[in-house]
Coordinates of C-alpha atoms in Angstrom, one line a residue:
X1 CA 0.0 0.4 -0.2
X2 CA 3.0 2.4 0.7
X3 CA 4.7 1.7 -2.8
X4 CA 1.0 2.3 -4.3
X5 CA 0.6 5.8 -2.0
X6 CA 4.0 7.1 -3.1
X7 CA 3.9 6.3 -6.7
X8 CA 0.6 7.7 -6.4
X9 CA 1.8 11.2 -4.7
X10 CA 4.5 11.2 -7.7
X11 CA 2.1 10.8 -10.4
X12 CA 0.4 14.0 -9.1
X13 CA 3.5 16.1 -8.7
X14 CA 4.1 15.3 -12.4
X15 CA 0.8 16.1 -13.5
X16 CA 0.7 19.4 -11.3
X17 CA 4.2 20.6 -13.1
X18 CA 2.9 20.1 -16.3
X19 CA -0.1 22.5 -15.6
X20 CA 2.1 25.1 -14.3
X21 CA 4.6 24.8 -17.5
X22 CA 1.6 24.7 -19.3
X23 CA 0.1 27.9 -18.1
X24 CA 4.3 29.6 -18.5
X25 CA 4.2 28.8 -22.1
X26 CA 0.7 30.1 -23.0
X27 CA 1.6 33.3 -21.2
X28 CA 5.0 34.2 -22.9
X29 CA 4.4 37.8 -24.6
X30 CA 3.8 37.8 -28.1
X31 CA 7.3 38.9 -29.6
X32 CA 9.1 36.6 -27.2
X33 CA 11.3 34.3 -29.9
X34 CA 9.8 30.8 -29.2
X35 CA 12.5 28.6 -27.8
X36 CA 14.3 31.1 -25.9
X37 CA 15.0 30.7 -22.3
X38 CA 14.1 32.7 -19.4
X39 CA 15.7 35.9 -19.0
X40 CA 18.6 36.3 -16.2
X41 CA 18.0 38.4 -13.3
X42 CA 19.0 41.8 -13.7
X43 CA 22.8 42.3 -12.7
X44 CA 22.9 38.5 -11.7
X45 CA 23.9 35.3 -13.4
X46 CA 21.0 33.0 -15.4
X47 CA 18.9 30.5 -13.4
X48 CA 20.0 27.3 -12.8
X49 CA 19.1 25.4 -16.1
X50 CA 18.6 28.7 -18.0
X51 CA 22.2 29.9 -19.3
X52 CA 22.6 31.1 -23.0
X53 CA 22.8 28.7 -25.5
X54 CA 26.3 29.4 -26.4
X55 CA 27.1 29.1 -23.0
X56 CA 25.7 25.9 -22.5
X57 CA 26.7 24.2 -25.0
X58 CA 30.4 25.2 -24.7
X59 CA 30.1 24.3 -21.0
X60 CA 29.3 20.8 -21.7
X61 CA 31.3 20.2 -24.3
X62 CA 34.2 21.2 -21.8
X63 CA 32.6 18.8 -19.0
X64 CA 33.1 16.0 -21.6
X65 CA 29.1 16.1 -22.1
X66 CA 27.2 14.9 -25.2
X67 CA 26.3 17.9 -27.0
X68 CA 23.3 17.7 -29.4
X69 CA 23.5 15.9 -32.5
X70 CA 21.3 17.5 -34.7
X71 CA 19.5 20.6 -34.5
X72 CA 15.6 18.7 -33.5
X73 CA 17.8 17.2 -30.6
X74 CA 18.5 20.4 -29.2
X75 CA 15.1 21.8 -28.8
X76 CA 13.5 21.4 -25.2
X77 CA 10.4 19.5 -24.3
X78 CA 9.4 22.2 -22.7
X79 CA 9.5 24.5 -26.0
X80 CA 6.6 25.8 -27.9
X81 CA 5.7 24.6 -31.3
X82 CA 8.2 25.2 -34.4
X83 CA 7.1 28.3 -36.2
X84 CA 6.8 27.7 -39.9
X85 CA 8.8 29.3 -42.4
X86 CA 7.8 32.5 -43.4
X87 CA 5.6 32.9 -46.8
X88 CA 7.9 33.6 -49.9
X89 CA 7.9 37.5 -51.4
X90 CA 4.1 37.8 -52.8
X91 CA 6.0 40.4 -55.2
X92 CA 7.9 38.0 -57.5
X93 CA 10.8 35.0 -56.7
X94 CA 14.0 35.2 -55.5
X95 CA 17.0 35.8 -58.1
X96 CA 20.0 34.5 -58.4
X97 CA 23.1 36.6 -58.9
X98 CA 23.2 35.4 -63.3
X99 CA 19.8 36.4 -62.9
X100 CA 20.2 40.0 -62.2
X101 CA 23.0 40.0 -64.3
X102 CA 21.9 38.7 -67.3
X103 CA 19.1 41.3 -67.0
X104 CA 20.8 44.0 -66.5
X105 CA 23.1 42.8 -69.8
X106 CA 19.8 42.5 -71.6
X107 CA 18.6 45.7 -70.8
X108 CA 22.0 47.4 -72.1
X109 CA 21.6 45.3 -75.7
X110 CA 17.9 46.5 -76.1
X111 CA 19.5 50.2 -74.9
X112 CA 22.0 50.1 -77.3
X113 CA 20.3 48.8 -80.1
X114 CA 19.1 52.2 -82.4
X115 CA 22.7 53.7 -81.6
X116 CA 24.3 53.4 -85.2
X117 CA 27.5 55.4 -84.5
X118 CA 28.5 55.4 -88.3
X119 CA 25.5 55.6 -89.9
X120 CA 24.5 58.7 -87.9
X121 CA 27.8 60.2 -89.0
X122 CA 27.7 59.1 -93.1
X123 CA 27.4 61.5 -95.6
X124 CA 25.0 61.5 -98.8
X125 CA 26.8 60.6 -101.9
X126 CA 26.3 64.1 -103.4
X127 CA 28.5 65.6 -100.9
X128 CA 31.4 63.4 -102.9
X129 CA 30.4 64.9 -106.1
X130 CA 30.0 68.9 -104.8
X131 CA 33.5 68.6 -103.7
X132 CA 35.0 67.5 -106.8
X133 CA 32.9 69.8 -109.2
X134 CA 34.6 72.8 -107.0
X135 CA 37.6 71.4 -108.0
X136 CA 38.9 70.7 -104.3
X137 CA 38.8 73.9 -103.4
X138 CA 35.8 74.3 -101.3
X139 CA 34.6 72.6 -98.1
X140 CA 32.2 69.9 -98.3
X141 CA 28.8 71.1 -97.5
X142 CA 27.5 68.0 -95.3
X143 CA 24.4 68.2 -93.4
X144 CA 23.1 65.6 -91.1
X145 CA 19.8 64.4 -90.4
X146 CA 17.8 65.5 -87.8
X147 CA 16.4 62.1 -86.4
X148 CA 18.7 60.1 -85.1
X149 CA 16.0 57.2 -85.0
X150 CA 15.4 57.3 -80.9
X151 CA 14.6 60.2 -78.6
X152 CA 18.2 61.2 -77.4
X153 CA 16.8 62.5 -74.1
X154 CA 14.5 59.5 -73.5
X155 CA 17.3 57.4 -74.4
X156 CA 19.5 59.0 -71.3
X157 CA 17.5 58.5 -69.2
X158 CA 16.8 54.9 -70.0
X159 CA 20.5 54.2 -69.8
X160 CA 20.7 56.5 -66.6
X161 CA 17.8 54.2 -65.2
X162 CA 19.9 51.0 -65.8
X163 CA 23.4 52.4 -64.5
X164 CA 21.1 52.9 -60.9
X165 CA 20.0 50.3 -61.0
X166 CA 22.9 47.8 -61.4
X167 CA 24.5 50.0 -58.9
X168 CA 21.8 48.8 -56.4
X169 CA 21.3 45.6 -57.8
X170 CA 24.9 44.6 -57.7
X171 CA 26.5 47.0 -55.6
X172 CA 30.1 49.3 -56.5
X173 CA 32.6 46.9 -55.8
X174 CA 31.1 43.8 -58.3
X175 CA 33.3 43.9 -61.0
X176 CA 31.5 41.9 -63.2
X177 CA 28.8 45.1 -62.5
X178 CA 31.2 47.5 -62.9
X179 CA 32.3 46.2 -66.3
X180 CA 28.7 46.2 -67.2
X181 CA 27.9 50.0 -66.2
X182 CA 31.2 51.1 -68.2
X183 CA 29.7 50.0 -70.9
X184 CA 26.4 51.5 -70.4
X185 CA 27.5 54.3 -69.4
X186 CA 29.7 54.6 -72.8
X187 CA 26.6 54.1 -74.4
X188 CA 25.3 57.4 -72.3
X189 CA 28.1 59.7 -73.9
X190 CA 27.9 58.2 -77.0
X191 CA 24.3 59.4 -77.5
X192 CA 25.5 63.0 -76.2
X193 CA 28.2 62.9 -78.8
X194 CA 25.9 61.8 -81.9
X195 CA 23.4 65.1 -80.4
X196 CA 27.0 67.2 -80.8
X197 CA 27.7 66.0 -84.7
X198 CA 29.5 69.1 -86.4
X199 CA 30.5 71.2 -83.6
X200 CA 33.4 70.9 -81.3
X201 CA 31.4 69.3 -78.7
X202 CA 31.1 66.4 -80.8
X203 CA 34.9 66.3 -80.8
X204 CA 35.1 66.6 -77.0
X205 CA 33.4 63.4 -76.6
X206 CA 35.1 61.7 -79.7
X207 CA 38.6 62.1 -77.5
X208 CA 36.9 60.8 -74.3
X209 CA 35.3 57.8 -75.9
X210 CA 38.4 56.7 -78.4
X211 CA 41.4 58.8 -77.1
X212 CA 43.6 60.8 -78.8
X213 CA 47.2 60.7 -81.2
X214 CA 48.2 63.3 -78.3
X215 CA 47.4 60.2 -75.9
X216 CA 50.4 58.3 -74.1
X217 CA 51.0 54.7 -74.3
X218 CA 51.0 52.7 -70.9
X219 CA 54.9 53.5 -70.7
X220 CA 54.4 57.2 -69.8
X221 CA 56.4 58.7 -71.8
X222 CA 55.5 57.8 -75.5
X223 CA 52.2 59.1 -77.4
X224 CA 50.3 57.6 -80.3
X225 CA 51.5 59.9 -82.6
X226 CA 55.4 59.3 -81.3
X227 CA 54.8 55.6 -82.3
X228 CA 52.7 56.9 -85.9
X229 CA 56.2 59.2 -86.5
X230 CA 58.2 56.0 -86.0
X231 CA 56.2 54.0 -88.8
X232 CA 55.8 56.7 -91.4
X233 CA 59.4 56.4 -91.2
X234 CA 60.0 52.6 -91.5
X235 CA 57.2 52.4 -93.8
X236 CA 57.9 55.1 -96.4
X237 CA 61.3 53.7 -96.9
X238 CA 60.0 50.5 -97.9
X239 CA 56.9 52.0 -99.6
X240 CA 58.7 52.0 -103.1
X241 CA 60.4 48.3 -102.9
X242 CA 59.3 45.5 -105.2
X243 CA 58.4 42.9 -102.9
X244 CA 56.2 40.5 -104.6
X245 CA 53.9 40.1 -107.4
X246 CA 51.9 43.1 -108.1
X247 CA 48.1 42.8 -107.3
X248 CA 45.6 43.4 -109.6
X249 CA 42.4 44.9 -108.7
X250 CA 40.4 42.2 -110.6
X251 CA 37.9 41.0 -108.4
X252 CA 34.4 42.8 -108.4
X253 CA 32.1 42.9 -104.8
X254 CA 29.8 40.3 -106.4
X255 CA 33.0 38.1 -106.8
X256 CA 34.4 38.6 -103.3
X257 CA 31.3 38.4 -101.9
X258 CA 30.8 34.6 -103.0
X259 CA 34.4 33.9 -102.3
X260 CA 34.1 35.0 -98.8
X261 CA 31.0 33.6 -98.3
X262 CA 32.8 29.8 -99.1
X263 CA 35.1 30.5 -96.7
X264 CA 33.3 31.8 -93.7
X265 CA 31.4 28.7 -94.1
X266 CA 34.2 26.6 -93.7
X267 CA 35.9 28.7 -90.5
X268 CA 32.3 29.5 -88.9
X269 CA 30.9 25.4 -89.9
X270 CA 27.2 26.0 -88.8
X271 CA 26.8 29.6 -88.4
X272 CA 25.1 31.1 -90.5
X273 CA 27.2 34.4 -91.9
X274 CA 25.9 36.4 -94.8
X275 CA 28.5 37.7 -96.9
X276 CA 26.4 40.7 -99.5
X277 CA 27.0 44.0 -101.5
X278 CA 25.8 47.3 -100.3
X279 CA 25.3 50.4 -102.3
X280 CA 25.2 52.6 -99.0
X281 CA 28.4 51.8 -97.7
X282 CA 31.0 54.0 -97.3
X283 CA 34.1 51.4 -96.7
X284 CA 35.5 49.1 -98.7
X285 CA 33.7 46.6 -95.9
X286 CA 32.2 46.5 -92.8
X287 CA 31.1 43.7 -90.5
X288 CA 28.2 43.1 -88.3
X289 CA 26.7 40.8 -85.7
X290 CA 26.5 37.9 -88.4
X291 CA 27.5 39.7 -91.8
X292 CA 29.9 41.3 -93.7
X293 CA 28.8 44.3 -96.4
X294 CA 30.8 44.8 -99.0
X295 CA 30.8 47.9 -101.1
X296 CA 29.2 48.0 -104.9
X297 CA 31.4 49.1 -107.1
X298 CA 35.1 48.4 -105.4
X299 CA 37.0 46.4 -106.3
X300 CA 39.3 43.8 -104.3
X301 CA 42.6 42.1 -105.4
X302 CA 43.4 38.5 -103.9
X303 CA 45.0 40.2 -101.4
X304 CA 42.5 42.1 -100.2
X305 CA 40.4 39.5 -100.2
X306 CA 42.3 37.6 -97.7
X307 CA 42.4 40.9 -95.4
X308 CA 38.9 40.7 -95.7
X309 CA 38.5 37.1 -94.2
X310 CA 41.3 37.7 -91.1
X311 CA 39.9 40.9 -90.4
X312 CA 36.2 41.5 -90.6
X313 CA 35.6 37.3 -90.2
X314 CA 38.4 36.0 -88.0
X315 CA 38.0 39.0 -85.5
X316 CA 35.3 41.4 -85.8
X317 CA 32.2 38.8 -86.7
X318 CA 34.1 36.0 -84.8
X319 CA 34.0 38.5 -81.3
X320 CA 30.5 39.0 -82.1
X321 CA 29.4 35.4 -82.3
X322 CA 31.1 34.5 -79.1
X323 CA 29.5 37.4 -77.0
X324 CA 26.0 36.3 -78.3
X325 CA 27.2 32.8 -76.9
X326 CA 27.4 34.3 -73.4
X327 CA 24.1 33.2 -71.5
X328 CA 24.6 35.9 -68.6
X329 CA 27.0 38.7 -70.0
X330 CA 25.2 39.5 -73.0
X331 CA 26.4 42.9 -73.5
X332 CA 30.0 41.4 -75.1
X333 CA 28.1 40.5 -78.1
X334 CA 28.3 44.7 -79.1
X335 CA 31.3 47.4 -78.9
X336 CA 31.1 50.4 -77.5
X337 CA 34.0 52.8 -77.8
X338 CA 36.0 51.4 -74.5
X339 CA 36.5 48.3 -77.0
X340 CA 37.4 49.7 -80.2
X341 CA 40.9 49.7 -79.7
X342 CA 41.7 45.7 -78.5
X343 CA 39.2 44.9 -82.0
X344 CA 40.8 47.0 -84.3
X345 CA 44.1 46.2 -82.9
X346 CA 43.4 42.5 -83.2
X347 CA 42.3 42.7 -86.6
X348 CA 45.0 44.2 -88.1
X349 CA 47.3 42.3 -85.9
X350 CA 45.5 38.7 -87.4
X351 CA 46.4 40.5 -91.0
X352 CA 49.9 40.7 -89.8
X353 CA 50.9 37.5 -87.9
X354 CA 49.1 35.5 -91.0
X355 CA 51.8 37.3 -93.4
X356 CA 48.3 39.0 -95.4
X357 CA 49.3 42.6 -94.6
X358 CA 51.4 44.4 -97.2
X359 CA 53.7 47.7 -96.6
X360 CA 50.8 49.7 -98.6
X361 CA 47.9 48.5 -96.4
X362 CA 50.2 49.0 -93.1
X363 CA 50.7 52.8 -94.2
X364 CA 47.2 53.6 -94.6
X365 CA 46.2 52.5 -91.3
X366 CA 49.0 54.5 -89.9
X367 CA 48.3 57.6 -92.2
X368 CA 45.1 58.0 -90.3
X369 CA 46.7 58.2 -87.2
X370 CA 48.7 61.2 -88.5
X371 CA 45.8 62.5 -90.3
X372 CA 43.5 63.0 -87.4
X373 CA 46.6 64.6 -85.4
X374 CA 46.8 66.9 -88.4
X375 CA 43.2 67.7 -88.0
X376 CA 43.4 68.3 -84.5
X377 CA 45.8 70.9 -84.4
X378 CA 43.6 73.0 -86.9
X379 CA 44.1 71.2 -90.1
X380 CA 40.8 71.5 -92.7
X381 CA 39.3 68.7 -95.4
X382 CA 41.4 70.9 -97.7
X383 CA 44.6 70.2 -95.8
X384 CA 44.2 66.2 -94.8
X385 CA 42.9 65.9 -98.5
X386 CA 45.9 67.6 -100.3
X387 CA 48.3 65.8 -97.3
X388 CA 46.8 62.3 -98.6
X389 CA 47.5 63.5 -102.2
X390 CA 51.1 64.2 -101.8
X391 CA 51.4 60.9 -100.3
X392 CA 50.7 59.5 -103.4
X393 CA 46.9 57.9 -102.9
X394 CA 44.6 58.5 -105.6
X395 CA 42.1 61.5 -105.3
X396 CA 39.2 59.3 -104.6
X397 CA 41.1 57.5 -102.0
X398 CA 41.8 61.2 -100.5
X399 CA 38.8 62.2 -100.1
X400 CA 37.7 58.5 -98.4
X401 CA 40.2 58.6 -95.9
X402 CA 39.6 62.5 -95.1
X403 CA 35.9 61.6 -95.0
X404 CA 36.8 59.3 -91.8
X405 CA 38.3 61.6 -90.4
X406 CA 36.1 64.7 -90.8
X407 CA 32.6 62.9 -90.8
X408 CA 30.7 64.7 -87.8
X409 CA 33.4 67.2 -86.9
X410 CA 34.2 70.4 -88.0
X411 CA 35.6 70.6 -91.5
X412 CA 37.2 73.5 -90.8
X413 CA 39.7 71.8 -88.5
X414 CA 40.5 71.2 -84.9
X415 CA 37.5 69.3 -84.2
X416 CA 37.7 65.7 -86.0
X417 CA 36.3 62.4 -85.3
X418 CA 39.5 60.4 -83.7
X419 CA 38.2 57.0 -83.9
X420 CA 40.8 56.4 -86.2
X421 CA 43.7 56.7 -84.0
X422 CA 43.0 53.4 -82.5
X423 CA 44.4 51.2 -85.0
X424 CA 47.7 51.3 -84.9
X425 CA 47.3 52.2 -80.9
X426 CA 45.5 48.9 -80.7
X427 CA 48.4 46.5 -82.3
X428 CA 50.8 47.8 -79.8
X429 CA 48.4 47.4 -76.7
X430 CA 47.5 43.8 -78.0
X431 CA 50.6 42.6 -78.6
X432 CA 52.0 44.0 -75.2
X433 CA 49.2 42.3 -73.6
X434 CA 49.8 38.6 -75.2
X435 CA 54.0 39.3 -74.5
X436 CA 53.3 40.2 -70.3
X437 CA 50.7 37.4 -70.6
X438 CA 53.2 34.6 -71.5
X439 CA 55.9 36.1 -69.4
X440 CA 53.8 36.1 -66.7
X441 CA 52.5 32.2 -67.4
X442 CA 49.2 33.6 -67.8
X443 CA 48.7 32.6 -71.0
X444 CA 45.5 30.9 -70.8
X445 CA 44.0 34.8 -70.9
X446 CA 45.0 35.0 -74.7
X447 CA 42.2 33.4 -76.0
X448 CA 39.5 35.4 -74.4
X449 CA 40.5 38.7 -75.9
X450 CA 37.8 36.9 -78.6
X451 CA 35.1 36.0 -76.1
X452 CA 33.3 39.0 -77.4
X453 CA 33.7 42.8 -77.5
X454 CA 36.3 43.8 -74.8
X455 CA 39.1 46.1 -73.1
X456 CA 41.9 44.5 -71.7
X457 CA 40.9 45.1 -68.0
X458 CA 38.2 42.9 -68.5
X459 CA 40.3 40.1 -69.8
X460 CA 41.3 38.9 -66.0
X461 CA 38.0 39.3 -64.6
X462 CA 36.2 37.6 -67.1
X463 CA 37.9 34.2 -67.3
X464 CA 38.0 34.6 -63.6
X465 CA 33.9 34.0 -64.0
X466 CA 34.4 31.0 -66.2
X467 CA 34.7 28.0 -63.1
X468 CA 31.4 29.4 -62.3
X469 CA 29.4 29.3 -65.7
X470 CA 28.7 33.1 -65.7
X471 CA 31.4 33.1 -68.8
X472 CA 31.4 30.7 -71.8
X473 CA 35.1 29.9 -73.2
X474 CA 35.1 31.9 -77.2
X475 CA 33.8 29.1 -79.3
X476 CA 35.5 30.7 -82.6
X477 CA 39.2 31.6 -83.0
X478 CA 41.9 32.6 -85.5
X479 CA 44.0 29.6 -86.0
X480 CA 47.4 31.1 -84.4
X481 CA 45.0 31.4 -81.2
X482 CA 43.5 28.2 -81.0
X483 CA 46.7 26.7 -80.8
X484 CA 49.4 28.9 -79.8
X485 CA 52.5 27.5 -80.1
X486 CA 53.4 29.5 -83.2
X487 CA 52.3 32.4 -81.5
X488 CA 54.4 32.3 -78.2
X489 CA 57.6 31.4 -80.1
X490 CA 57.1 34.2 -82.6
X491 CA 56.6 36.8 -79.1
X492 CA 59.4 34.9 -77.2
X493 CA 61.7 35.6 -80.4
X494 CA 60.6 39.1 -80.7
X495 CA 61.3 39.9 -77.3
X496 CA 64.5 38.3 -77.9
X497 CA 65.8 40.5 -80.8
X498 CA 64.6 43.5 -79.6
X499 CA 66.6 42.8 -76.4
X500 CA 69.7 42.0 -77.8
X501 CA 70.2 45.6 -79.5
X502 CA 69.0 44.7 -83.2
X503 CA 69.6 48.3 -84.1
X504 CA 73.4 48.1 -83.4
X505 CA 73.7 44.9 -85.3
X506 CA 71.2 46.1 -88.0
X507 CA 74.2 49.4 -88.2
X508 CA 76.8 46.8 -88.9
X509 CA 74.8 44.9 -92.1
X510 CA 73.8 48.8 -92.9
X511 CA 77.4 49.8 -93.5
X512 CA 78.5 46.5 -95.1
X513 CA 75.6 46.5 -97.8
X514 CA 76.6 50.4 -98.9
X515 CA 80.1 49.2 -100.5

């Protein structure tokens, strides 16, 4: 009987204790976190058995006590019910970093779509006719359409909104976000530049976006124009040499288009690249995202067609397609001005590496630097036209070359379009980048010059995001960049010859050849 009475008393005690605990649990303040222990008395230690979670776990571990092996085992039986997970936001589902970046990139692409720089700067055909009717004595009479194909103020507001959203959603320090914002900001400046066509404001923004022959190279000493003068002397010296069979321009634009279509089919495989003749084109050729246009009426030599294959196809079209293949960094499909030096420099460098370029071709590109430099210093369209004539160009070429410099600018001088200074600058900077990559055991970065339309500072950042799937390696590469053994040895020996004191040795043989 005694044992039965004691058991009854113990049961009654447990039931009473449970009732008390239930009353305490239901009287918790509504904003008290579920599962929290009783508060410590003011100025004293927590009551026995009510130590904070961290203190109790550490003490138990030090004392050899068994720590909970799973989150549920750490819950006290006296805790309230486990709270439900919060409901998802009603406005939209969560977005990954890749989704945010891809969305912003698509907005940049959409915003730049109507910005057709060269189309906005083109001269009508009657401008050339008027100039030659005046016996090259009057400045061309050029007018630009007020309709740019978009509302400039609305376009700037659209881009500014993208810039604000990119900074808010990605932060100022995100490196891919910095590239995207730099790209969008340049498109905003392009709008302002086009609004200033025919004025000095156009030149001011052109110089900011594309640079100037007065700009210094990264050595801080040599200017672009200094390099142009050195090349001018070297190329002029060999300009009259007979270095190969004469190249007759007997290939029509239609024949060149057929030949290039066949070559691009082999190079690009499944990608559909169109080569078409265009009677509104000012230059002999121009490349787009998946096409190459050739000027109607232009005549080409076999060497010219070889150059178009490498320059327009292997570089300009290939980098466009490589950029379009990016699932996230979609802005790489289009080239803002900050990518022009890399793009044009690569295109010309590929001509050189494949032995397709000629002294005449190289001189033509280098003379663009000097023509822009003369125009910056005040030379008018007439002055630059006449300078080209003294350099041995045909009159039609003189007009086309001078027009490149003055389109959008001030024909009286002092405010040209500076884009043409990028070509030879790009050759030097691309070569220096490749040489540095090989010397610093980072040769894997070189093919990423072709991942899309990039600036040199973008390449290490883009390459770092291959492993996380944000950047895809470029599928289309010129042969010497697909297998870089030949390129590496060419760069190594080029550096070796320059360190060897090539000038002194060449002077020795120069003296020998004089006798």
